[in-house]
Short mmCIF file of C-alpha atoms in Angstrom, two decimals:
data_model
loop_
_atom_site.label_atom_id
_atom_site.label_comp_id
_atom_site.label_asym_id
_atom_site.label_seq_id
_atom_site.Cartn_x
_atom_site.Cartn_y
_atom_site.Cartn_z
CA MET A 15 77.07 116.19 62.95
CA GLN A 16 80.19 115.17 61.07
CA THR A 17 79.81 112.83 58.15
CA LEU A 18 81.88 109.68 58.59
CA ALA A 19 83.20 107.48 55.82
CA CYS A 20 82.66 103.74 55.82
CA PRO A 21 86.04 101.90 55.71
CA LYS A 22 87.01 100.47 52.35
CA ALA A 23 87.43 96.72 52.06
CA SER A 24 90.78 97.18 50.30
CA ARG A 25 92.26 98.64 53.51
CA LEU A 26 91.52 95.51 55.56
CA THR A 27 93.07 92.09 55.71
CA PRO A 28 90.54 89.29 55.08
CA THR A 29 90.47 88.51 58.80
CA LEU A 30 89.84 92.12 59.85
CA LEU A 31 87.26 92.56 57.12
CA ALA A 32 85.35 89.52 58.27
CA LEU A 33 85.56 90.74 61.83
CA ALA A 34 84.43 94.26 61.02
CA LEU A 35 81.43 92.94 59.07
CA ALA A 36 80.53 90.63 61.92
CA LEU A 37 80.89 93.35 64.55
CA VAL A 38 78.49 95.93 63.17
CA ALA A 39 76.48 96.93 60.13
CA CYS A 40 78.21 100.04 58.71
CA ARG A 41 76.15 103.18 58.25
CA PRO A 42 78.40 105.76 56.50
CA ASP A 43 76.39 108.72 57.81
CA LEU A 44 76.43 107.72 61.49
CA PRO A 45 79.26 107.28 64.00
CA ILE A 46 76.89 105.10 66.03
CA PRO A 47 75.68 102.33 63.72
CA GLU A 48 72.07 101.26 63.79
CA ALA A 49 72.29 97.52 64.38
CA ARG A 50 69.35 95.42 63.22
CA PRO A 51 70.64 91.86 63.60
CA GLY A 52 68.63 88.76 62.93
CA PHE A 53 67.30 86.94 65.97
CA MET A 54 68.63 83.57 67.14
CA THR A 55 65.99 81.16 68.41
CA PRO A 56 67.07 78.45 70.85
CA PRO A 57 64.91 75.34 71.28
CA ALA A 58 63.16 76.72 74.35
CA GLY A 59 61.46 79.54 72.43
CA ILE A 60 63.08 82.84 73.38
CA THR A 61 64.75 84.85 70.65
CA VAL A 62 68.01 86.74 71.21
CA ALA A 63 69.88 89.22 69.03
CA PHE A 64 73.26 90.85 69.58
CA GLU A 65 73.83 94.57 69.13
CA PRO A 66 76.20 94.96 67.33
CA GLU A 67 75.54 91.87 65.23
CA ALA A 68 77.87 88.92 65.84
CA PRO A 69 77.85 85.11 65.90
CA VAL A 70 77.32 83.24 69.19
CA THR A 71 80.91 81.98 68.92
CA ALA A 72 82.39 85.52 68.95
CA ALA A 73 80.05 87.89 70.79
CA PRO A 74 81.33 91.45 71.36
CA ARG A 75 82.91 92.29 74.72
CA VAL A 76 80.53 95.28 74.90
CA LEU A 77 77.04 94.61 73.65
CA ARG A 78 73.31 94.83 74.16
CA LEU A 79 71.14 91.75 74.03
CA HIS A 80 67.64 92.10 72.54
CA VAL A 81 65.46 89.34 73.99
CA ALA A 82 61.88 88.46 73.00
CA ALA A 83 59.46 85.62 73.68
CA GLU A 84 55.89 84.55 73.02
CA PRO A 85 53.48 85.25 74.55
CA ALA A 86 55.47 87.51 76.88
CA LEU A 87 58.83 87.85 78.59
CA ASP A 88 59.20 88.58 82.31
CA GLU A 89 62.11 91.05 82.48
CA ALA A 90 62.32 90.62 86.27
CA ARG A 91 63.38 87.02 85.62
CA LEU A 92 65.88 87.78 82.87
CA PHE A 93 69.62 87.68 83.62
CA LEU A 94 73.00 87.48 81.98
CA VAL A 95 74.98 84.71 83.67
CA ARG A 96 78.68 83.92 83.61
CA GLY A 97 79.29 80.29 82.65
CA GLU A 98 76.85 77.53 81.80
CA VAL A 99 73.20 77.57 82.82
CA ARG A 100 71.47 74.27 83.61
CA ASP A 101 67.82 73.36 84.15
CA SER A 102 68.33 73.56 87.93
CA HIS A 103 69.53 77.16 87.55
CA LEU A 104 66.53 78.05 85.40
CA ARG A 105 64.18 76.57 88.02
CA GLN A 106 65.76 78.80 90.66
CA ILE A 107 65.16 81.86 88.47
CA GLU A 108 61.61 80.71 87.63
CA GLN A 109 60.74 80.26 91.32
CA ASP A 110 62.50 83.43 92.54
CA ASP A 111 64.67 81.26 94.77
CA VAL A 112 68.18 82.03 93.53
CA SER A 113 71.11 80.57 95.46
CA LYS A 114 74.06 82.74 96.51
CA ALA A 115 76.31 80.75 94.20
CA LEU A 116 74.11 81.47 91.16
CA ALA A 117 73.55 85.12 92.13
CA ALA A 118 77.32 85.62 92.30
CA ARG A 119 77.48 84.68 88.59
CA PHE A 120 74.90 87.28 87.50
CA VAL A 121 76.51 90.00 85.38
CA PRO A 122 75.48 93.55 86.44
CA SER A 123 73.16 94.82 83.70
CA ARG A 124 70.64 97.50 82.84
CA THR A 125 67.33 96.27 81.41
CA TRP A 126 64.48 98.06 79.70
CA ARG A 127 61.50 97.17 77.53
CA GLU A 128 61.20 98.33 73.92
CA ASP A 129 57.99 99.46 72.22
CA ASP A 130 57.69 96.08 70.44
CA GLY A 131 57.64 94.23 73.79
CA SER A 132 61.18 92.91 73.59
CA VAL A 133 63.61 93.49 76.45
CA VAL A 134 67.09 94.98 76.13
CA LEU A 135 69.69 93.46 78.46
CA ALA A 136 72.77 95.70 78.57
CA PRO A 137 75.77 94.54 80.66
CA THR A 138 77.34 97.47 82.51
CA ALA A 139 80.89 96.08 82.38
CA PRO A 140 82.93 94.65 79.49
CA LEU A 141 82.66 90.88 79.20
CA ASP A 142 85.79 88.77 79.61
CA PRO A 143 87.45 87.64 76.35
CA GLY A 144 87.01 83.98 75.48
CA GLU A 145 84.58 83.32 78.34
CA THR A 146 81.17 81.64 78.07
CA TYR A 147 78.03 83.49 79.15
CA ALA A 148 74.33 82.72 78.88
CA VAL A 149 71.08 84.65 78.62
CA ALA A 150 68.83 83.02 81.22
CA SER A 151 65.05 83.54 81.38
CA GLY A 152 62.73 82.27 84.11
CA GLU A 153 59.52 83.12 82.24
CA PRO A 154 59.53 81.49 79.77
CA LYS A 155 62.14 79.08 81.11
CA ALA A 156 64.99 79.10 78.58
CA SER A 157 68.66 79.95 78.09
CA LEU A 158 71.08 80.68 75.26
CA PRO A 159 74.85 80.34 75.73
CA PHE A 160 77.46 82.30 73.77
CA VAL A 161 81.24 82.81 73.75
CA VAL A 162 82.91 86.24 73.86
CA GLU A 163 85.41 87.33 71.21
CA PRO A 164 89.17 87.51 71.96
CA ALA A 165 90.48 90.71 73.54
CA GLU A 166 92.25 91.92 70.40
CA ALA A 167 89.13 91.70 68.22
CA ALA A 168 88.35 95.43 68.53
CA PRO A 169 89.81 98.32 70.59
CA LEU A 170 88.12 99.06 73.91
CA LEU A 171 88.01 102.61 75.27
CA VAL A 172 87.96 102.47 79.08
CA ARG A 173 86.03 105.11 80.99
CA VAL A 174 88.57 106.93 83.15
CA TRP A 175 86.13 109.55 84.47
CA PRO A 176 84.06 109.71 86.56
CA PRO A 177 85.49 107.04 88.90
CA VAL A 178 83.60 103.80 89.43
CA GLU A 179 82.78 104.70 93.04
CA ALA A 180 81.51 108.20 92.23
CA THR A 181 77.85 108.89 93.04
CA GLY A 182 75.76 111.81 91.87
CA ALA A 183 78.28 112.63 89.12
CA GLY A 184 77.29 114.88 86.27
CA LEU A 185 76.89 113.84 82.66
CA PHE A 186 80.53 114.07 81.64
CA GLY A 187 82.52 110.96 80.75
CA LEU A 188 86.01 110.40 79.34
CA TYR A 189 86.91 107.19 77.50
CA CYS A 190 90.57 106.48 76.70
CA GLY A 191 92.53 103.84 74.81
CA GLU A 192 96.04 103.34 73.47
CA MET A 193 95.76 104.73 69.93
CA THR A 194 95.57 108.35 68.76
CA LEU A 195 92.05 109.11 67.56
CA PRO A 196 90.96 111.41 64.73
CA GLU A 197 89.27 114.73 65.45
CA VAL A 198 85.55 114.04 65.59
CA THR A 199 82.28 115.49 66.87
CA PHE A 200 78.96 113.65 66.89
CA GLU A 201 75.80 113.50 68.97
CA ALA A 202 74.38 110.53 70.86
CA THR A 203 71.58 109.78 73.29
CA LEU A 204 72.16 107.67 76.39
CA ALA A 205 69.81 104.72 76.83
CA PRO A 206 67.14 104.09 77.84
CA ASP A 207 65.49 107.44 77.04
CA GLY A 208 68.42 109.33 78.53
CA PRO A 209 69.78 112.78 77.82
CA LEU A 210 71.30 113.91 74.55
CA GLY A 211 74.99 114.68 74.48
CA ALA A 212 77.97 115.10 72.20
CA PHE A 213 81.15 113.09 71.75
CA GLY A 214 84.46 114.73 70.84
CA ARG A 215 88.15 113.97 71.00
CA GLY A 216 90.16 114.92 74.09
CA ILE A 217 89.39 116.09 77.59
CA ALA A 218 88.28 119.43 76.09
CA PRO A 219 88.30 120.97 72.57
CA ALA A 220 91.93 121.24 71.38
CA GLY A 221 93.04 119.93 74.79
CA ALA A 222 94.98 116.92 76.07
CA GLY A 223 93.86 113.36 75.47
CA GLY A 224 94.49 112.49 71.84
CA ALA A 225 93.64 108.86 72.65
CA CYS A 226 90.37 109.76 74.40
CA LEU A 227 86.72 110.47 73.60
CA ARG A 228 84.71 112.75 75.88
CA PHE A 229 80.93 112.72 76.31
CA VAL A 230 79.20 115.90 77.48
CA GLY A 231 75.47 115.84 78.25
CA ARG A 232 73.26 118.65 77.07
CA GLY A 233 70.09 120.28 78.32
CA LEU A 234 67.81 119.06 81.09
CA ALA A 235 68.36 115.51 82.37
CA PRO A 236 65.20 113.35 82.38
CA PRO A 237 63.51 113.29 85.81
CA ASP A 238 63.86 109.51 86.31
CA GLY A 239 67.58 110.01 87.01
CA GLY A 240 68.92 107.03 85.06
CA PRO A 241 71.09 105.06 85.15
CA TRP A 242 71.83 105.39 81.44
CA VAL A 243 74.34 103.54 79.29
CA PRO A 244 76.37 104.87 76.34
CA PRO A 245 76.23 103.30 72.87
CA PRO A 246 78.18 100.03 72.81
CA VAL A 247 80.12 100.85 69.66
CA VAL A 248 81.12 103.85 67.54
CA TRP A 249 82.79 104.27 64.14
CA LEU A 250 85.35 107.03 63.70
CA PRO A 251 86.63 108.32 60.35
CA GLY A 252 89.86 106.78 59.14
CA LEU A 253 89.59 103.70 61.38
CA PRO A 254 88.86 100.34 59.70
CA TRP A 255 87.16 98.92 62.79
CA PRO A 256 84.67 100.18 65.39
CA LEU A 257 85.59 101.25 68.91
CA ARG A 258 83.90 99.65 71.87
CA LEU A 259 82.91 101.99 74.71
CA ASP A 260 83.16 101.02 78.38
CA PRO A 261 79.48 100.32 79.24
CA ARG A 262 79.53 101.55 82.84
CA PRO A 263 76.37 103.65 83.30
CA PHE A 264 75.94 107.29 84.19
CA GLY A 265 74.05 107.70 87.45
CA GLY A 266 72.25 110.79 86.23
CA VAL A 267 71.32 113.95 88.11
CA ASN A 268 67.97 115.70 88.06
CA GLU A 269 69.31 119.10 87.14
CA ASP A 270 70.17 121.32 84.21
CA VAL A 271 73.30 119.69 82.85
CA GLY A 272 74.43 122.75 80.94
CA GLU A 273 74.32 124.89 84.07
CA ALA A 274 76.28 122.26 86.03
CA ILE A 275 79.06 122.17 83.46
CA GLU A 276 79.41 125.95 83.33
CA GLY A 277 79.40 126.42 87.10
CA PRO A 278 82.59 127.34 88.99
CA LEU A 279 85.07 124.66 89.97
CA ASP A 280 85.71 124.54 93.73
CA PRO A 281 88.29 121.82 94.40
CA GLY A 282 89.17 123.09 97.88
CA ALA A 283 91.86 125.51 98.95
CA LEU A 284 95.49 124.44 98.48
CA VAL A 285 98.30 126.59 99.81
CA CYS A 286 101.59 126.10 97.96
CA THR A 287 104.80 125.74 99.98
CA ALA A 288 107.94 127.82 99.54
CA PHE A 289 109.26 125.31 96.98
CA GLU A 290 106.01 125.15 94.98
CA VAL A 291 104.08 127.29 92.49
CA PRO A 292 100.36 127.17 91.56
CA PHE A 293 99.44 124.63 88.86
CA GLY A 294 95.76 124.85 87.96
CA PRO A 295 93.97 124.21 91.28
CA GLY A 296 97.06 122.32 92.57
CA CYS A 297 100.73 123.06 93.26
CA VAL A 298 103.97 121.82 91.67
CA GLU A 299 107.67 121.95 92.38
CA VAL A 300 109.57 122.65 89.15
CA GLU A 301 112.66 120.51 88.57
CA ASP A 302 114.62 119.74 85.40
CA ASP A 303 112.62 117.32 83.26
CA ARG A 304 109.65 116.99 85.59
CA LEU A 305 107.10 118.63 87.85
CA LEU A 306 106.41 117.22 91.32
CA GLY A 307 102.75 117.96 91.99
CA ARG A 308 100.14 118.01 94.75
CA ALA A 309 96.42 117.84 94.06
CA PRO A 310 93.77 119.73 96.07
CA GLU A 311 91.03 118.30 98.28
CA ALA A 312 88.59 117.34 95.52
CA ALA A 313 88.92 114.36 93.18
CA LEU A 314 89.88 115.68 89.75
CA LEU A 315 90.45 114.66 86.16
CA TRP A 316 93.51 116.38 84.64
CA GLY A 317 94.58 117.03 81.06
CA ILE A 318 98.06 118.49 80.50
CA ALA A 319 99.24 119.36 76.99
CA GLY A 320 102.30 121.11 75.58
CA GLU A 321 106.11 120.71 75.45
CA GLY A 322 105.69 117.17 74.11
CA LEU A 323 103.24 116.13 76.84
CA ASP A 324 99.76 114.74 76.27
CA VAL A 325 98.78 113.52 79.73
CA VAL A 326 95.40 112.46 81.10
CA MET A 327 95.35 111.47 84.76
CA THR A 328 93.12 111.40 87.82
CA THR A 329 93.93 112.41 91.39
CA GLY A 330 92.25 111.90 94.73
CA LYS A 331 92.27 114.08 97.83
CA ASN A 332 95.70 115.70 98.36
CA GLU A 333 97.32 113.10 96.09
CA ARG A 334 100.83 113.61 94.75
CA PHE A 335 101.79 113.17 91.10
CA VAL A 336 104.80 113.43 88.77
CA LEU A 337 104.81 114.91 85.26
CA LYS A 338 107.95 113.75 83.48
CA GLY A 339 109.39 114.36 80.00
CA LEU A 340 109.83 118.15 79.94
CA PRO A 341 112.85 119.84 78.34
CA ALA A 342 115.46 120.76 80.98
CA GLY A 343 116.70 124.33 81.37
CA LYS A 344 113.94 125.81 79.17
CA ASP A 345 110.98 128.16 79.38
CA ILE A 346 107.84 126.02 79.16
CA THR A 347 104.11 126.64 78.72
CA LEU A 348 101.46 124.01 79.42
CA ASP A 349 97.70 123.92 78.90
CA VAL A 350 96.16 122.58 82.14
CA THR A 351 92.53 121.45 82.20
CA THR A 352 90.79 120.05 85.30
CA ILE A 353 87.28 118.59 85.55
CA ASP A 354 85.49 117.69 88.77
CA LEU A 355 82.95 114.95 89.50
CA ARG A 356 80.07 117.08 88.28
CA GLY A 357 81.71 117.80 84.95
CA ARG A 358 82.72 121.39 85.78
CA GLU A 359 85.79 122.51 83.87
CA GLN A 360 88.66 124.84 84.69
CA ARG A 361 91.34 125.62 82.10
CA ARG A 362 94.53 127.62 82.69
CA LYS A 363 97.96 128.22 81.19
CA PHE A 364 101.04 127.32 83.23
CA SER A 365 104.45 128.89 82.53
CA ALA A 366 107.78 128.22 84.23
CA THR A 367 111.49 127.73 83.61
CA THR A 368 112.82 124.22 84.25
CA LEU A 369 116.14 123.60 85.99
CA THR A 370 119.28 122.29 84.33
CA PRO A 371 119.70 118.45 84.31
CA MET A 372 120.02 116.96 87.80
CA PRO A 373 120.11 113.52 89.47
CA HIS A 374 116.93 111.94 90.87
CA VAL A 375 117.76 109.19 93.35
CA VAL A 376 114.75 107.24 94.62
CA LEU A 377 114.12 104.35 96.96
CA ASN A 378 113.11 101.71 94.43
CA GLU A 379 112.92 98.49 96.47
CA VAL A 380 113.45 97.40 100.09
CA MET A 381 114.18 93.92 101.47
CA ALA A 382 113.65 94.03 105.24
CA ASN A 383 112.64 90.39 105.79
CA PRO A 384 114.99 88.09 103.84
CA LEU A 385 114.91 84.30 103.91
CA GLY A 386 118.51 84.31 105.09
CA PRO A 387 119.85 85.67 108.39
CA GLU A 388 118.95 89.17 109.57
CA PRO A 389 120.23 91.83 109.41
CA ASP A 390 123.01 90.36 107.22
CA GLN A 391 120.88 89.74 104.11
CA GLU A 392 118.76 92.90 104.25
CA TRP A 393 119.18 95.52 101.53
CA VAL A 394 117.84 98.80 100.13
CA GLU A 395 117.85 99.46 96.39
CA LEU A 396 118.37 102.98 95.01
CA TYR A 397 117.87 104.08 91.41
CA ASN A 398 119.07 107.24 89.68
CA ASP A 399 116.13 108.33 87.53
CA GLY A 400 117.86 111.56 86.51
CA ALA A 401 120.07 112.64 83.62
CA VAL A 402 123.34 113.16 85.56
CA GLU A 403 125.25 111.10 88.12
CA ALA A 404 124.46 111.39 91.83
CA ALA A 405 126.82 111.57 94.80
CA LEU A 406 125.55 108.99 97.30
CA GLY A 407 127.79 110.47 99.99
CA GLU A 408 125.32 113.35 100.26
CA LEU A 409 122.42 111.02 101.15
CA VAL A 410 121.10 109.27 104.28
CA ILE A 411 118.77 106.24 104.59
CA SER A 412 116.47 106.47 107.62
CA ASP A 413 113.98 104.01 109.14
CA ILE A 414 112.49 103.39 112.57
CA GLY A 415 115.77 101.82 113.73
CA GLY A 416 118.07 104.72 112.89
CA GLU A 417 120.02 106.39 110.08
CA THR A 418 122.65 105.14 107.62
CA VAL A 419 125.02 107.67 106.05
CA LEU A 420 126.06 106.46 102.58
CA PRO A 421 129.67 106.40 101.39
CA GLY A 422 131.04 108.73 98.70
CA ILE A 423 130.17 106.61 95.66
CA MET A 424 128.84 108.06 92.39
CA LEU A 425 125.64 106.55 90.95
CA PRO A 426 125.38 107.08 87.16
CA PRO A 427 122.00 107.89 85.56
CA GLY A 428 119.87 104.85 84.84
CA ARG A 429 121.80 102.63 87.28
CA PHE A 430 120.85 100.73 90.43
CA ALA A 431 122.75 100.69 93.73
CA VAL A 432 122.05 97.94 96.28
CA ILE A 433 122.93 99.13 99.81
CA VAL A 434 123.88 96.14 102.00
CA ASN A 435 125.49 95.36 105.34
CA GLU A 436 129.21 94.54 105.52
CA THR A 437 128.21 90.97 106.37
CA PHE A 438 126.01 90.55 103.30
CA VAL A 439 126.62 87.39 101.25
CA PRO A 440 125.74 87.99 97.56
CA ASP A 441 124.92 84.36 96.84
CA ASP A 442 123.81 82.64 100.03
CA GLU A 443 121.80 80.08 97.96
CA ILE A 444 118.62 81.19 99.75
CA ASP A 445 117.87 84.80 98.73
CA VAL A 446 117.85 86.33 95.24
CA PRO A 447 121.36 87.73 94.53
CA PRO A 448 121.93 91.24 93.14
CA ALA A 449 122.02 91.59 89.35
CA GLU A 450 125.49 91.23 87.80
CA ASP A 451 125.68 94.90 86.73
CA ALA A 452 124.29 96.31 90.00
CA ILE A 453 126.48 98.62 92.09
CA VAL A 454 126.73 96.92 95.52
CA VAL A 455 127.46 99.44 98.30
CA ARG A 456 128.46 98.04 101.69
CA VAL A 457 127.80 100.00 104.90
CA PRO A 458 128.62 99.15 108.52
CA ALA A 459 124.91 98.70 109.32
CA LEU A 460 121.51 99.41 107.80
CA GLY A 461 119.66 101.17 110.59
CA LYS A 462 120.54 100.78 114.25
CA SER A 463 120.12 97.00 114.31
CA GLY A 464 118.74 96.21 110.87
CA LEU A 465 115.59 97.23 109.02
CA GLY A 466 112.23 96.79 110.72
CA ASN A 467 110.15 93.84 109.46
CA GLY A 468 106.78 95.36 110.24
CA GLY A 469 106.40 97.45 107.08
CA GLU A 470 107.72 100.65 108.69
CA ILE A 471 108.40 103.85 106.74
CA VAL A 472 111.82 104.11 105.05
CA ARG A 473 113.12 107.51 103.89
CA LEU A 474 115.95 108.84 101.74
CA LEU A 475 117.20 112.21 102.99
CA ASP A 476 119.79 114.76 101.95
CA MET A 477 122.27 116.20 104.44
CA ARG A 478 119.84 119.02 105.26
CA GLY A 479 117.22 116.52 106.35
CA ARG A 480 114.96 117.13 103.34
CA ILE A 481 113.03 114.02 102.26
CA LEU A 482 113.95 113.03 98.68
CA SER A 483 112.12 109.70 98.53
CA ARG A 484 109.95 107.66 100.87
CA PHE A 485 108.45 104.18 101.18
CA PRO A 486 105.10 104.08 103.02
CA ALA A 487 104.13 101.92 105.97
CA ILE A 488 102.47 98.87 104.41
CA PRO A 489 101.45 95.40 105.67
CA LYS A 490 104.35 93.30 106.92
CA PRO A 491 106.02 91.44 104.04
CA LYS A 492 106.47 87.68 104.16
CA ALA A 493 109.98 86.25 104.44
CA GLY A 494 111.74 86.63 101.09
CA GLN A 495 109.27 89.27 99.86
CA SER A 496 110.33 92.84 99.07
CA VAL A 497 108.47 96.15 98.90
CA ALA A 498 108.77 97.51 95.34
CA ARG A 499 107.96 100.80 93.64
CA ARG A 500 105.74 100.54 90.56
CA SER A 501 108.19 102.59 88.49
CA PRO A 502 111.08 104.91 89.41
CA ASP A 503 108.92 107.99 88.77
CA ALA A 504 105.88 106.69 90.68
CA PRO A 505 105.19 109.39 93.31
CA ASP A 506 105.45 109.02 97.07
CA GLY A 507 102.20 109.33 98.98
CA VAL A 508 100.15 107.32 96.47
CA SER A 509 98.95 103.90 97.62
CA ASP A 510 99.23 102.15 94.27
CA SER A 511 102.83 103.30 93.74
CA PHE A 512 104.03 100.36 95.89
CA LEU A 513 103.30 96.67 96.47
CA LEU A 514 104.73 93.51 97.98
CA ALA A 515 106.59 91.60 95.29
CA PRO A 516 109.27 88.99 94.47
CA PRO A 517 112.67 90.69 94.93
CA THR A 518 114.74 92.01 91.99
CA PRO A 519 117.83 93.56 93.64
CA GLY A 520 119.81 95.71 91.22
CA ALA A 521 117.30 95.30 88.37
CA ALA A 522 114.01 96.80 87.20
CA ASN A 523 110.96 95.79 89.20
CA THR A 524 109.00 93.24 87.19
CA ALA A 525 106.00 92.60 89.44
CA SER A 526 102.51 93.15 88.03
CA PHE A 527 100.61 96.08 89.48
CA PRO A 528 96.82 96.42 89.53
#
């Protein structure tokens, strides 16, 4: 176990120092502090303590609640509730007659009893910043409200693997944030009475994921199968504040965890096309500054490092992805690590030669159902995401109504082109006009008789008929609503790459994506 230094007070502002002291009691020899907070006793007689220690006006977003009562506490009637709890709510809990409205406010939690008779109540999702919650007990009948700290109080590492919906996953977890973490290795035990494991930086030793912590279980998993929760907080060397860990539990598997991790990875066969080359268990098409990839049948966690990349991503069945930021016209080597739902790892080197700089024209936004007259006010927005200008005269827009051959106009890198009908009115006082610096390209007609309003597929083709970019079939947009791409490099064939949004013709898409 690595020895960790307690942060010096001189490195903190007074506010951060006060916060750090309130968050957790520092143990310089442990990355996971041993919290022994004092108990708070509300008038009704139960006692509650936060782990890590904090005031009721600034409870941690990730925490465990230690609850005790005299003569005894009924853990089956103990809940964490969003919002205020009144006497009528406590009577419902006491009488085991909980309304649907109250049950909907219960926070998913894991509970277990300690040797001293107290009960640990561990929420299995981060609490919302600034919101009020309450510990509610039906036996004895009592409650204690508290308010959660603001979001910026301490960094939260979100668990990116395994997915929320995964069942029967092995004891491997990856937690990622926004800041680069120091190299670290330390052991921890999942609670309650779960398996021992080790934390370390990155998806694998010396692999991708400098902003991530991995957890790998060791030995034989306990026969009860969990679920088990990770520690709520860890200290890392060189950081003046603790890191909160996403509290989602591990489901647990009744098997030898070490054997599961070392077993072969079988993501399903994937045959690369004539334009592709193998990339770990997937396939990629090598371009200039990017790789256009396809994942295999199995859901996978990926870590790609090298050539300035440090990428951690997840893919579903046959999902497409884009790796951008490579040097153009160079020999490259990447370290590619994949991990499946059971924690089994595969690690390979990938070598290729990238192409010289080239244009990358994509369908970025489509307005098929304007507020104004159709097809006059319909438009398709293109964006050149490449490093050199593109000749639009070599491209065709296709939808269910027909094809539109574009005129011989050059689209510089980093610029938008709004393709409109000859009858288009830029400022009809109803629809959003194109941005002032947008390149407006008029064509005789978009499609045979306008774009379809039913959310049909729209494609961008080259003169050989090869698909360069595609918008999926999605629910019919409302009048005045466009279909937008999350970002110019968001891949086709991925559901969350697109959404219905307020239109931004000739400008970057500004809609919020989930």
